[in-house]
Amino acid sequence: MTQAAIRRRPGTPCWVSLMVHGLAETEDFYSALFGWSFVPGPEQLGPYVRAKLDGADVAGIGELPAGRRLPIVWMTYLATDDADKTAETIRSCGGTVGVGPLDAQDAGRMAIASDPSGAVFGIWQAWAHTGTAIAGAHGTPVWNELVTPDTSTVARFYQAVFGYDLAAAADPGADFVALRLDDAPVASLRGAGNSLSGELGSHWMTSFEVDDTDAAARLVTELGGRVIRPPGDTEDGRTATVADPEGAVFTLVRSAAR
């Protein structure tokens, strides 16, 4: 069923997507982990499927062209009312636009960009496809955070492009900035300093809600993935950092609010 277009405030995370080498194998992994089913399209960049829960769109997975070697990472898309104008603003503020803007059939208009720290993200101007359409259930994106060596430069970049209000952590020793729209946090930036993996570099991290963090982490390993940071309690809930069989890193969280 085609989703009716709705407006998300520009700068709001609205979709997450993953490009992999083995699409069928990746579908099997996330279907077993999160209970996702899949439907095809839009295929603006090659074979692509949309993950669904209870008939609602959750995330996207595409297949890289044969021989194409790119980092396998979950990518956050930020909403925009005008992909072309936002792409120009990204360039003028020191970012790079690597793909687009281009039409994704009748779903929307998109571009893929990188910020001054090199972290890749997408922008999405919704038409028929509005983005993630379900929240709170097991297997749904619950938060998006940029992990970067230092937040100072990228914070100013995202503020200039999307108009965020920046809220730094109360602890002066913590390099953390909440990105706020309409007085509510919608995403965050976390400075990892020298502890940031050189292999990953600056990257957006997607957190997925789960019913049981420990059980989900065990299942990741049973399905051929790996646990990077074992389950532990945080102020946000019980979390674990894991990677799928192709190496895409993401966070599992049983939110404290549940």
Coordinates of C-alpha atoms in Angstrom, one line a residue:
M1 CA 0.0 0.0 0.0
T2 CA 1.4 3.4 -0.9
Q3 CA 2.0 5.6 2.1
A4 CA 0.5 9.1 2.2
A5 CA 3.1 11.8 2.2
I6 CA 3.7 13.5 5.5
R7 CA 6.1 16.3 6.4
R8 CA 8.9 15.6 8.8
R9 CA 10.8 18.6 10.1
P10 CA 14.0 19.1 8.1
G11 CA 16.9 17.6 10.0
T12 CA 14.8 14.8 11.6
P13 CA 16.3 11.3 11.0
C14 CA 13.7 9.6 8.8
W15 CA 15.3 6.5 7.4
V16 CA 18.2 4.1 7.7
S17 CA 19.7 2.1 4.9
L18 CA 22.5 -0.4 4.3
M19 CA 24.5 -1.3 1.2
V20 CA 25.9 -4.8 1.2
H21 CA 27.5 -7.4 -1.1
G22 CA 25.2 -10.3 -0.4
L23 CA 21.6 -9.0 -0.4
A24 CA 19.9 -12.4 0.1
E25 CA 22.2 -13.4 3.0
T26 CA 21.7 -10.0 4.7
E27 CA 17.9 -10.3 4.4
D28 CA 18.2 -13.7 6.1
F29 CA 20.2 -12.3 9.0
Y30 CA 17.9 -9.3 9.7
S31 CA 14.8 -11.4 9.2
A32 CA 16.0 -13.8 11.9
L33 CA 17.2 -11.1 14.2
F34 CA 14.4 -8.5 14.0
G35 CA 11.5 -10.3 12.3
W36 CA 11.7 -8.2 9.2
S37 CA 10.0 -9.1 5.9
F38 CA 11.1 -7.5 2.6
V39 CA 9.5 -6.0 -0.5
P40 CA 11.4 -4.7 -3.5
G41 CA 12.2 -1.1 -4.5
P42 CA 12.8 1.6 -5.3
E43 CA 15.9 0.5 -7.2
Q44 CA 17.5 3.9 -8.0
L45 CA 21.0 2.6 -7.2
G46 CA 20.6 -1.1 -8.0
P47 CA 18.8 -4.0 -6.3
Y48 CA 17.1 -2.6 -3.2
V49 CA 14.5 -3.9 -0.7
R50 CA 12.5 -2.3 2.1
A51 CA 12.3 -4.0 5.4
K52 CA 8.8 -4.2 7.0
L53 CA 7.3 -4.9 10.3
D54 CA 3.5 -5.4 10.5
G55 CA 3.2 -4.0 7.0
A56 CA 5.1 -0.8 7.9
D57 CA 8.4 0.4 6.4
V58 CA 11.3 0.1 8.8
A59 CA 14.6 0.3 6.9
G60 CA 16.3 -0.3 3.5
I61 CA 19.0 -2.7 2.2
G62 CA 20.6 -2.5 -1.2
E63 CA 23.2 -4.5 -3.0
L64 CA 26.5 -3.0 -4.1
P65 CA 27.6 -3.6 -7.7
A66 CA 30.0 -6.5 -8.2
G67 CA 33.6 -5.4 -7.4
R68 CA 32.5 -2.2 -5.7
R69 CA 34.4 -1.9 -2.4
L70 CA 32.8 0.6 0.0
P71 CA 32.5 0.6 3.8
I72 CA 29.5 -1.5 4.9
V73 CA 27.7 0.8 7.3
W74 CA 24.2 1.7 8.3
M75 CA 23.5 5.1 6.9
T76 CA 21.2 7.7 8.5
Y77 CA 18.9 9.8 6.3
L78 CA 17.9 13.3 7.4
A79 CA 14.7 14.8 6.2
T80 CA 14.6 17.8 3.9
D81 CA 11.9 19.8 2.1
D82 CA 14.3 20.5 -0.8
A83 CA 17.0 18.0 -1.5
D84 CA 18.7 20.2 -4.1
K85 CA 18.8 23.3 -1.8
T86 CA 20.1 21.2 1.1
A87 CA 22.8 19.6 -1.1
E88 CA 24.0 23.1 -2.1
T89 CA 24.1 24.1 1.6
I90 CA 26.1 21.0 2.5
R91 CA 28.7 21.9 -0.1
S92 CA 28.9 25.6 1.0
C93 CA 29.4 24.5 4.6
G94 CA 32.3 22.2 3.9
G95 CA 30.6 18.9 3.2
T96 CA 30.7 16.8 0.1
V97 CA 27.8 15.4 -2.0
G98 CA 28.8 12.1 -3.5
V99 CA 25.5 10.9 -5.1
G100 CA 22.6 13.0 -6.4
P101 CA 20.4 14.7 -5.8
L102 CA 18.3 12.2 -7.8
D103 CA 14.8 10.9 -7.9
A104 CA 14.1 7.5 -6.4
Q105 CA 11.2 6.8 -8.7
D106 CA 8.1 8.3 -7.1
A107 CA 9.3 7.6 -3.6
G108 CA 11.2 10.8 -3.1
R109 CA 14.3 12.7 -4.0
M110 CA 17.6 11.9 -2.3
A111 CA 21.3 12.5 -2.1
I112 CA 24.2 10.9 -0.2
A113 CA 26.7 13.3 1.4
S114 CA 29.6 13.4 3.9
D115 CA 30.3 15.9 6.6
P116 CA 33.7 17.6 7.2
S117 CA 34.8 14.7 9.4
G118 CA 34.1 12.2 6.6
A119 CA 30.9 10.6 8.0
V120 CA 28.4 9.6 5.3
F121 CA 24.7 10.4 5.6
G122 CA 21.7 10.8 3.4
I123 CA 19.1 13.4 2.8
W124 CA 15.6 12.5 1.9
Q125 CA 12.8 14.6 0.4
A126 CA 9.7 12.5 0.8
W127 CA 7.1 12.0 -1.8
A128 CA 5.2 8.7 -1.7
H129 CA 7.7 7.1 0.7
T130 CA 7.9 9.0 4.0
G131 CA 10.6 7.0 5.7
T132 CA 10.4 4.7 8.8
A133 CA 6.7 4.3 9.6
I134 CA 6.8 2.4 12.9
A135 CA 8.5 3.1 16.2
G136 CA 9.0 1.4 19.6
A137 CA 8.7 -2.2 18.6
H138 CA 11.5 -4.8 18.5
G139 CA 13.5 -4.3 15.3
T140 CA 12.8 -0.6 14.8
P141 CA 15.3 2.3 14.7
V142 CA 15.2 4.2 18.0
W143 CA 18.1 6.6 17.8
N144 CA 20.8 7.9 15.5
E145 CA 24.2 9.2 16.8
L146 CA 27.3 10.5 15.0
V147 CA 30.5 9.0 16.5
T148 CA 33.4 11.3 15.6
P149 CA 36.8 12.2 17.1
D150 CA 35.7 15.7 18.1
T151 CA 32.2 17.2 17.9
S152 CA 33.1 20.9 17.7
T153 CA 33.5 21.2 13.9
V154 CA 30.8 18.8 12.9
A155 CA 28.3 20.3 15.4
R156 CA 28.6 23.7 13.6
F157 CA 28.3 22.0 10.2
Y158 CA 25.0 20.2 11.1
Q159 CA 23.7 23.3 12.8
A160 CA 24.3 25.4 9.7
V161 CA 22.8 22.9 7.3
F162 CA 19.7 21.9 9.3
G163 CA 19.2 24.6 11.9
Y164 CA 19.6 22.5 15.0
D165 CA 19.8 23.9 18.4
L166 CA 22.9 22.4 20.1
A167 CA 22.8 21.2 23.7
A168 CA 26.1 20.2 25.1
A169 CA 26.4 17.7 28.0
A170 CA 26.2 19.1 31.5
D171 CA 29.5 17.3 32.3
P172 CA 32.3 19.5 30.9
G173 CA 34.5 16.4 30.5
A174 CA 32.0 14.7 28.1
D175 CA 32.2 15.5 24.4
F176 CA 28.5 15.1 23.7
V177 CA 26.0 17.3 21.8
A178 CA 22.3 16.7 21.4
L179 CA 20.8 18.0 18.2
R180 CA 17.4 19.6 19.0
L181 CA 14.5 20.6 16.9
D182 CA 11.3 22.2 18.4
D183 CA 12.9 21.9 21.9
A184 CA 13.3 18.1 21.6
P185 CA 16.4 16.1 20.9
V186 CA 16.3 14.2 17.5
A187 CA 19.9 12.9 17.2
S188 CA 23.2 13.3 18.9
L189 CA 27.0 13.7 18.3
R190 CA 29.5 11.9 20.5
G191 CA 33.2 12.6 20.5
A192 CA 35.2 9.4 20.8
G193 CA 38.7 11.0 20.7
N194 CA 41.6 8.6 19.9
S195 CA 39.4 5.6 20.8
L196 CA 37.5 5.8 17.5
S197 CA 38.2 2.9 15.3
G198 CA 40.5 3.9 12.4
E199 CA 38.7 1.3 10.2
L200 CA 35.3 2.9 10.7
G201 CA 36.3 6.5 11.1
S202 CA 33.6 9.0 11.8
H203 CA 30.2 7.4 11.2
W204 CA 26.6 7.6 12.0
M205 CA 25.4 4.8 14.4
T206 CA 21.9 3.4 14.3
S207 CA 20.3 2.0 17.5
F208 CA 17.6 -0.6 17.1
E209 CA 15.1 -1.4 19.8
V210 CA 15.0 -5.0 21.0
D211 CA 12.9 -6.8 23.6
D212 CA 15.9 -8.4 25.2
T213 CA 19.4 -7.1 24.6
D214 CA 21.3 -10.1 25.9
A215 CA 19.2 -12.6 23.9
A216 CA 19.5 -10.4 20.7
A217 CA 23.3 -10.2 21.2
R218 CA 23.6 -14.0 21.5
L219 CA 21.4 -14.4 18.4
V220 CA 23.7 -12.0 16.4
T221 CA 26.7 -14.4 17.0
E222 CA 24.5 -17.5 16.2
L223 CA 23.6 -15.9 12.9
G224 CA 27.2 -15.2 11.9
G225 CA 27.7 -11.7 13.3
R226 CA 29.8 -10.6 16.2
V227 CA 29.5 -8.7 19.5
I228 CA 31.8 -5.7 19.8
R229 CA 30.7 -4.4 23.1
P230 CA 28.8 -6.9 25.3
P231 CA 25.4 -6.0 26.9
G232 CA 25.5 -3.5 29.7
D233 CA 23.3 -1.0 31.5
T234 CA 23.4 2.7 30.6
E235 CA 21.2 5.7 31.3
D236 CA 19.5 5.0 28.0
G237 CA 18.7 1.3 28.7
R238 CA 20.5 -2.0 28.3
T239 CA 22.7 -1.7 25.2
A240 CA 25.2 -3.8 23.1
T241 CA 27.2 -2.9 20.1
V242 CA 27.3 -5.6 17.4
A243 CA 28.1 -6.2 13.8
D244 CA 26.3 -8.2 11.1
P245 CA 28.1 -10.8 9.0
E246 CA 29.3 -8.2 6.5
G247 CA 30.7 -6.0 9.3
A248 CA 27.9 -3.3 9.5
V249 CA 28.0 -2.0 13.1
F250 CA 24.9 -1.1 15.0
T251 CA 23.6 -0.9 18.5
L252 CA 21.0 -3.0 20.2
V253 CA 19.0 -1.3 23.0
R254 CA 16.2 -2.3 25.3
S255 CA 15.2 1.3 26.1
A256 CA 14.9 2.4 29.7
A257 CA 11.5 3.9 29.0
R258 CA 10.0 0.5 27.9

